[in-house]
PDB file of C-alpha atoms in Angstrom:
ATOM      1  CA  UNK A   1      33.154  50.489  97.255  1.00 70.00           C
ATOM      2  CA  UNK A   2      32.746  54.256  96.649  1.00 92.00           C
ATOM      3  CA  UNK A   3      30.180  56.438  98.259  1.00 95.00           C
ATOM      4  CA  UNK A   4      29.838  59.942  96.668  1.00 97.00           C
ATOM      5  CA  UNK A   5      27.377  61.870  98.857  1.00 97.00           C
ATOM      6  CA  UNK A   6      26.806  65.489  98.132  1.00 98.00           C
ATOM      7  CA  UNK A   7      27.456  67.764 100.947  1.00 98.00           C
ATOM      8  CA  UNK A   8      24.026  69.344 100.548  1.00 98.00           C
ATOM      9  CA  UNK A   9      22.266  65.703 100.847  1.00 98.00           C
ATOM     10  CA  UNK A  10      20.888  64.661 104.255  1.00 98.00           C
ATOM     11  CA  UNK A  11      21.450  61.194 105.471  1.00 98.00           C
ATOM     12  CA  UNK A  12      19.467  60.161 108.389  1.00 97.00           C
ATOM     13  CA  UNK A  13      20.489  57.552 111.244  1.00 96.00           C
ATOM     14  CA  UNK A  14      19.599  54.242 110.090  1.00 97.00           C
ATOM     15  CA  UNK A  15      20.461  54.222 106.399  1.00 98.00           C
ATOM     16  CA  UNK A  16      22.785  51.412 104.638  1.00 98.00           C
ATOM     17  CA  UNK A  17      24.411  51.619 101.774  1.00 98.00           C
ATOM     18  CA  UNK A  18      25.442  48.087 100.391  1.00 97.00           C
ATOM     19  CA  UNK A  19      27.943  48.882  98.212  1.00 97.00           C
ATOM     20  CA  UNK A  20      28.748  51.930  95.817  1.00 97.00           C
ATOM     21  CA  UNK A  21      26.186  55.049  95.565  1.00 98.00           C
ATOM     22  CA  UNK A  22      26.126  58.502  94.096  1.00 98.00           C
ATOM     23  CA  UNK A  23      23.492  61.087  95.978  1.00 98.00           C
ATOM     24  CA  UNK A  24      23.516  64.032  94.185  1.00 98.00           C
ATOM     25  CA  UNK A  25      22.539  67.683  95.974  1.00 98.00           C
ATOM     26  CA  UNK A  26      19.574  68.200  98.092  1.00 98.00           C
ATOM     27  CA  UNK A  27      18.472  64.573  98.436  1.00 98.00           C
ATOM     28  CA  UNK A  28      16.952  63.308 101.863  1.00 98.00           C
ATOM     29  CA  UNK A  29      17.538  59.546 102.643  1.00 98.00           C
ATOM     30  CA  UNK A  30      15.967  57.637 105.247  1.00 98.00           C
ATOM     31  CA  UNK A  31      13.401  60.816 106.351  1.00 98.00           C
ATOM     32  CA  UNK A  32      11.629  59.887 109.492  1.00 97.00           C
ATOM     33  CA  UNK A  33       8.251  58.647 109.508  1.00 97.00           C
ATOM     34  CA  UNK A  34       5.341  59.093 112.242  1.00 93.00           C
ATOM     35  CA  UNK A  35       4.448  56.126 114.601  1.00 92.00           C
ATOM     36  CA  UNK A  36       8.018  54.727 115.268  1.00 92.00           C
ATOM     37  CA  UNK A  37      10.343  55.411 118.582  1.00 90.00           C
ATOM     38  CA  UNK A  38      13.300  53.906 116.619  1.00 93.00           C
ATOM     39  CA  UNK A  39      12.893  54.484 112.758  1.00 96.00           C
ATOM     40  CA  UNK A  40      13.228  51.386 110.655  1.00 97.00           C
ATOM     41  CA  UNK A  41      16.314  50.685 108.899  1.00 98.00           C
ATOM     42  CA  UNK A  42      16.584  52.142 105.048  1.00 98.00           C
ATOM     43  CA  UNK A  43      18.757  49.622 102.902  1.00 98.00           C
ATOM     44  CA  UNK A  44      19.890  50.614  99.490  1.00 98.00           C
ATOM     45  CA  UNK A  45      21.801  48.282  97.387  1.00 98.00           C
ATOM     46  CA  UNK A  46      25.125  48.290  95.550  1.00 98.00           C
ATOM     47  CA  UNK A  47      25.467  50.852  92.536  1.00 98.00           C
ATOM     48  CA  UNK A  48      22.621  53.312  93.403  1.00 98.00           C
ATOM     49  CA  UNK A  49      21.962  56.764  91.851  1.00 98.00           C
ATOM     50  CA  UNK A  50      19.935  59.176  93.514  1.00 98.00           C
ATOM     51  CA  UNK A  51      19.515  62.147  91.353  1.00 98.00           C
ATOM     52  CA  UNK A  52      19.135  65.500  92.933  1.00 98.00           C
ATOM     53  CA  UNK A  53      16.258  66.521  95.562  1.00 98.00           C
ATOM     54  CA  UNK A  54      14.982  62.596  95.604  1.00 98.00           C
ATOM     55  CA  UNK A  55      13.405  62.009  98.990  1.00 98.00           C
ATOM     56  CA  UNK A  56      13.376  58.234 100.029  1.00 98.00           C
ATOM     57  CA  UNK A  57      11.714  57.628 103.642  1.00 98.00           C
ATOM     58  CA  UNK A  58      12.763  55.221 106.125  1.00 98.00           C
ATOM     59  CA  UNK A  59      11.866  51.167 106.076  1.00 98.00           C
ATOM     60  CA  UNK A  60      12.691  51.027 102.035  1.00 98.00           C
ATOM     61  CA  UNK A  61      14.469  47.891 101.365  1.00 98.00           C
ATOM     62  CA  UNK A  62      15.742  48.618  97.795  1.00 98.00           C
ATOM     63  CA  UNK A  63      18.250  46.319  95.703  1.00 98.00           C
ATOM     64  CA  UNK A  64      20.947  46.338  93.450  1.00 98.00           C
ATOM     65  CA  UNK A  65      21.276  49.305  90.755  1.00 98.00           C
ATOM     66  CA  UNK A  66      18.614  51.283  91.708  1.00 98.00           C
ATOM     67  CA  UNK A  67      18.266  54.942  90.050  1.00 98.00           C
ATOM     68  CA  UNK A  68      16.119  58.119  90.633  1.00 98.00           C
ATOM     69  CA  UNK A  69      15.139  60.925  88.558  1.00 98.00           C
ATOM     70  CA  UNK A  70      15.384  64.326  89.904  1.00 98.00           C
ATOM     71  CA  UNK A  71      12.561  65.110  92.684  1.00 98.00           C
ATOM     72  CA  UNK A  72      11.263  61.496  93.064  1.00 98.00           C
ATOM     73  CA  UNK A  73       9.409  60.648  96.086  1.00 98.00           C
ATOM     74  CA  UNK A  74       9.353  57.452  97.626  1.00 98.00           C
ATOM     75  CA  UNK A  75       7.613  56.852 100.759  1.00 98.00           C
ATOM     76  CA  UNK A  76       8.158  54.381 103.961  1.00 98.00           C
ATOM     77  CA  UNK A  77       8.246  50.597 104.034  1.00 98.00           C
ATOM     78  CA  UNK A  78       8.453  49.738 100.507  1.00 98.00           C
ATOM     79  CA  UNK A  79      10.309  46.472  98.827  1.00 98.00           C
ATOM     80  CA  UNK A  80      11.962  47.364  95.687  1.00 98.00           C
ATOM     81  CA  UNK A  81      14.092  44.828  93.760  1.00 98.00           C
ATOM     82  CA  UNK A  82      17.152  45.150  91.413  1.00 98.00           C
ATOM     83  CA  UNK A  83      17.737  47.273  88.325  1.00 98.00           C
ATOM     84  CA  UNK A  84      14.654  49.659  89.190  1.00 98.00           C
ATOM     85  CA  UNK A  85      14.418  53.207  87.796  1.00 98.00           C
ATOM     86  CA  UNK A  86      11.725  55.678  89.261  1.00 98.00           C
ATOM     87  CA  UNK A  87      11.964  58.762  87.048  1.00 98.00           C
ATOM     88  CA  UNK A  88      11.883  62.655  87.690  1.00 98.00           C
ATOM     89  CA  UNK A  89       8.840  63.650  90.004  1.00 98.00           C
ATOM     90  CA  UNK A  90       7.450  60.412  90.171  1.00 98.00           C
ATOM     91  CA  UNK A  91       5.775  59.284  93.422  1.00 98.00           C
ATOM     92  CA  UNK A  92       5.669  56.003  95.138  1.00 98.00           C
ATOM     93  CA  UNK A  93       3.552  55.601  98.338  1.00 98.00           C
ATOM     94  CA  UNK A  94       4.018  53.326 101.333  1.00 97.00           C
ATOM     95  CA  UNK A  95       3.749  49.554 101.441  1.00 97.00           C
ATOM     96  CA  UNK A  96       4.403  48.707  97.531  1.00 98.00           C
ATOM     97  CA  UNK A  97       6.078  45.624  96.195  1.00 98.00           C
ATOM     98  CA  UNK A  98       8.171  46.099  93.154  1.00 98.00           C
ATOM     99  CA  UNK A  99       9.965  43.281  91.290  1.00 98.00           C
ATOM    100  CA  UNK A 100      13.184  43.545  89.092  1.00 98.00           C
ATOM    101  CA  UNK A 101      13.771  45.434  86.303  1.00 98.00           C
ATOM    102  CA  UNK A 102      10.839  47.952  87.204  1.00 98.00           C
ATOM    103  CA  UNK A 103      10.704  51.308  85.258  1.00 98.00           C
ATOM    104  CA  UNK A 104       8.578  53.900  86.606  1.00 98.00           C
ATOM    105  CA  UNK A 105       8.650  57.248  84.093  1.00 98.00           C
ATOM    106  CA  UNK A 106       8.584  60.795  84.682  1.00 98.00           C
ATOM    107  CA  UNK A 107       5.689  62.057  86.950  1.00 98.00           C
ATOM    108  CA  UNK A 108       4.069  58.608  87.355  1.00 98.00           C
ATOM    109  CA  UNK A 109       2.022  57.892  90.620  1.00 98.00           C
ATOM    110  CA  UNK A 110       1.967  54.544  92.432  1.00 98.00           C
ATOM    111  CA  UNK A 111      -0.513  54.469  95.553  1.00 97.00           C
ATOM    112  CA  UNK A 112       0.127  52.334  98.635  1.00 96.00           C
ATOM    113  CA  UNK A 113       0.050  48.440  98.881  1.00 97.00           C
ATOM    114  CA  UNK A 114       0.173  48.185  94.730  1.00 98.00           C
ATOM    115  CA  UNK A 115       2.159  45.152  93.475  1.00 98.00           C
ATOM    116  CA  UNK A 116       4.432  45.543  90.398  1.00 98.00           C
ATOM    117  CA  UNK A 117       6.067  42.445  89.185  1.00 98.00           C
ATOM    118  CA  UNK A 118       9.323  42.106  87.410  1.00 98.00           C
ATOM    119  CA  UNK A 119       9.741  44.102  84.157  1.00 98.00           C
ATOM    120  CA  UNK A 120       6.788  46.357  84.600  1.00 98.00           C
ATOM    121  CA  UNK A 121       7.110  49.401  82.605  1.00 98.00           C
ATOM    122  CA  UNK A 122       4.704  52.545  83.626  1.00 98.00           C
ATOM    123  CA  UNK A 123       4.832  55.368  81.119  1.00 98.00           C
ATOM    124  CA  UNK A 124       4.919  59.328  82.041  1.00 98.00           C
ATOM    125  CA  UNK A 125       2.037  60.988  83.716  1.00 98.00           C
ATOM    126  CA  UNK A 126       0.634  57.266  84.273  1.00 98.00           C
ATOM    127  CA  UNK A 127      -1.674  57.025  87.506  1.00 98.00           C
ATOM    128  CA  UNK A 128      -2.497  53.791  89.481  1.00 98.00           C
ATOM    129  CA  UNK A 129      -5.415  54.395  92.056  1.00 97.00           C
ATOM    130  CA  UNK A 130      -6.246  52.355  95.027  1.00 95.00           C
ATOM    131  CA  UNK A 131      -9.649  54.017  96.404  1.00 92.00           C
ATOM    132  CA  UNK A 132     -12.949  54.183  94.861  1.00 86.00           C
ATOM    133  CA  UNK A 133     -14.371  57.040  97.463  1.00 83.00           C
ATOM    134  CA  UNK A 134     -11.205  58.995  98.742  1.00 81.00           C
ATOM    135  CA  UNK A 135     -13.161  60.967 101.320  1.00 79.00           C
ATOM    136  CA  UNK A 136     -14.735  57.908 103.092  1.00 78.00           C
ATOM    137  CA  UNK A 137     -13.976  56.440 106.531  1.00 75.00           C
ATOM    138  CA  UNK A 138     -12.923  53.334 104.880  1.00 72.00           C
ATOM    139  CA  UNK A 139     -10.604  54.627 102.227  1.00 70.00           C
ATOM    140  CA  UNK A 140      -7.657  54.107 104.509  1.00 74.00           C
ATOM    141  CA  UNK A 141      -8.427  51.208 106.151  1.00 74.00           C
ATOM    142  CA  UNK A 142      -9.610  49.309 103.131  1.00 80.00           C
ATOM    143  CA  UNK A 143      -7.589  50.143 100.193  1.00 88.00           C
ATOM    144  CA  UNK A 144      -7.769  48.378  96.881  1.00 94.00           C
ATOM    145  CA  UNK A 145      -4.379  48.172  95.582  1.00 97.00           C
ATOM    146  CA  UNK A 146      -3.620  47.625  91.651  1.00 98.00           C
ATOM    147  CA  UNK A 147      -1.748  44.636  90.784  1.00 98.00           C
ATOM    148  CA  UNK A 148       0.336  44.507  87.512  1.00 98.00           C
ATOM    149  CA  UNK A 149       1.725  41.224  86.120  1.00 98.00           C
ATOM    150  CA  UNK A 150       5.107  40.654  84.902  1.00 98.00           C
ATOM    151  CA  UNK A 151       6.460  42.560  81.933  1.00 98.00           C
ATOM    152  CA  UNK A 152       3.000  44.738  81.867  1.00 98.00           C
ATOM    153  CA  UNK A 153       3.110  47.956  80.003  1.00 98.00           C
ATOM    154  CA  UNK A 154       0.984  51.041  80.917  1.00 98.00           C
ATOM    155  CA  UNK A 155       1.194  53.810  78.554  1.00 98.00           C
ATOM    156  CA  UNK A 156       1.576  57.494  79.033  1.00 98.00           C
ATOM    157  CA  UNK A 157      -1.163  59.258  80.674  1.00 98.00           C
ATOM    158  CA  UNK A 158      -3.320  56.198  81.318  1.00 98.00           C
ATOM    159  CA  UNK A 159      -5.230  55.878  84.559  1.00 98.00           C
ATOM    160  CA  UNK A 160      -5.968  52.381  86.325  1.00 98.00           C
ATOM    161  CA  UNK A 161      -8.867  52.119  88.619  1.00 98.00           C
ATOM    162  CA  UNK A 162      -8.542  50.541  92.268  1.00 97.00           C
ATOM    163  CA  UNK A 163      -8.627  46.929  92.726  1.00 97.00           C
ATOM    164  CA  UNK A 164      -7.801  46.322  89.059  1.00 98.00           C
ATOM    165  CA  UNK A 165      -5.397  43.490  88.088  1.00 98.00           C
ATOM    166  CA  UNK A 166      -3.325  43.840  84.775  1.00 98.00           C
ATOM    167  CA  UNK A 167      -2.136  40.279  83.810  1.00 98.00           C
ATOM    168  CA  UNK A 168       1.152  39.205  82.450  1.00 98.00           C
ATOM    169  CA  UNK A 169       2.874  40.700  79.362  1.00 97.00           C
ATOM    170  CA  UNK A 170       0.043  42.793  78.946  1.00 97.00           C
ATOM    171  CA  UNK A 171      -0.241  46.776  77.052  1.00 98.00           C
ATOM    172  CA  UNK A 172      -2.103  49.483  78.277  1.00 98.00           C
ATOM    173  CA  UNK A 173      -2.839  51.994  75.351  1.00 97.00           C
ATOM    174  CA  UNK A 174      -1.919  55.753  76.158  1.00 98.00           C
ATOM    175  CA  UNK A 175      -4.726  57.791  77.547  1.00 98.00           C
ATOM    176  CA  UNK A 176      -6.808  54.640  78.674  1.00 98.00           C
ATOM    177  CA  UNK A 177      -8.887  54.535  81.742  1.00 98.00           C
ATOM    178  CA  UNK A 178      -8.764  50.998  82.932  1.00 98.00           C
ATOM    179  CA  UNK A 179     -11.952  50.036  84.889  1.00 98.00           C
ATOM    180  CA  UNK A 180     -11.914  46.006  85.016  1.00 98.00           C
ATOM    181  CA  UNK A 181      -9.367  43.165  85.076  1.00 98.00           C
ATOM    182  CA  UNK A 182      -7.045  42.893  81.781  1.00 98.00           C
ATOM    183  CA  UNK A 183      -6.169  39.121  80.741  1.00 98.00           C
ATOM    184  CA  UNK A 184      -2.717  38.073  80.266  1.00 98.00           C
ATOM    185  CA  UNK A 185      -1.030  39.060  76.803  1.00 97.00           C
ATOM    186  CA  UNK A 186      -3.771  41.512  76.015  1.00 97.00           C
ATOM    187  CA  UNK A 187      -3.696  44.867  74.563  1.00 97.00           C
ATOM    188  CA  UNK A 188      -6.572  47.490  75.787  1.00 98.00           C
ATOM    189  CA  UNK A 189      -7.312  50.783  75.130  1.00 98.00           C
ATOM    190  CA  UNK A 190      -9.787  53.761  75.186  1.00 98.00           C
ATOM    191  CA  UNK A 191     -11.884  55.182  77.983  1.00 97.00           C
ATOM    192  CA  UNK A 192     -13.214  52.755  79.281  1.00 98.00           C
ATOM    193  CA  UNK A 193     -10.506  50.719  77.985  1.00 98.00           C
ATOM    194  CA  UNK A 194     -11.544  47.734  75.860  1.00 97.00           C
ATOM    195  CA  UNK A 195      -9.991  44.591  74.314  1.00 96.00           C
ATOM    196  CA  UNK A 196      -8.190  45.311  71.071  1.00 95.00           C
ATOM    197  CA  UNK A 197      -6.000  42.426  70.352  1.00 94.00           C
ATOM    198  CA  UNK A 198      -3.744  39.812  71.856  1.00 93.00           C
ATOM    199  CA  UNK A 199       0.126  41.197  72.145  1.00 90.00           C
ATOM    200  CA  UNK A 200       1.395  38.933  69.875  1.00 90.00           C
ATOM    201  CA  UNK A 201      -0.762  40.056  67.296  1.00 89.00           C
ATOM    202  CA  UNK A 202       0.671  43.371  67.275  1.00 84.00           C
ATOM    203  CA  UNK A 203       2.452  44.452  63.828  1.00 80.00           C
ATOM    204  CA  UNK A 204       5.935  44.945  65.468  1.00 69.00           C
ATOM    205  CA  UNK A 205       8.681  45.823  62.842  1.00 41.00           C
TER     206      UNK A 205
END
């Protein structure tokens, strides 16, 4: 088991590496969170590659073969599966559930309490949202998280509005604004996004 931690990285108490890891310059792992007398444990599975200036807050439970791009920011108390990649300058807020083989590309955004099942793919600059009225008193108390079903693909620059469920194996076209639930195995695109076809009808190849 080899753990290669840069001299400029900061590893806070309570961080557990369960196997090999590479932690590059300027990373902060296990950053303290408010409201705890004792910080929750941060667990990172075998084979992690944390690229420069990644910040991971306390209380994350992360599986094997996890990787980040430069300056990825992962807030507290998330559960993240195996073989997950979070790209450069992507942001994952707190209490997110993320399955295995999930890929978040550069500068994508996942707000708190969202659920991403196995194999979800989110393109660069895509944004999930979780509150209709960000300045209302209920915004934090009653979030409306997005749920992405197994194998769902969200194209670059797409925006998914609060409370939307995207069905298994669906495809969201680049630049789309998704305002309502998407049925499994569907392709939607546009602003607002509308049904285009079933995914198995696409002219692949």
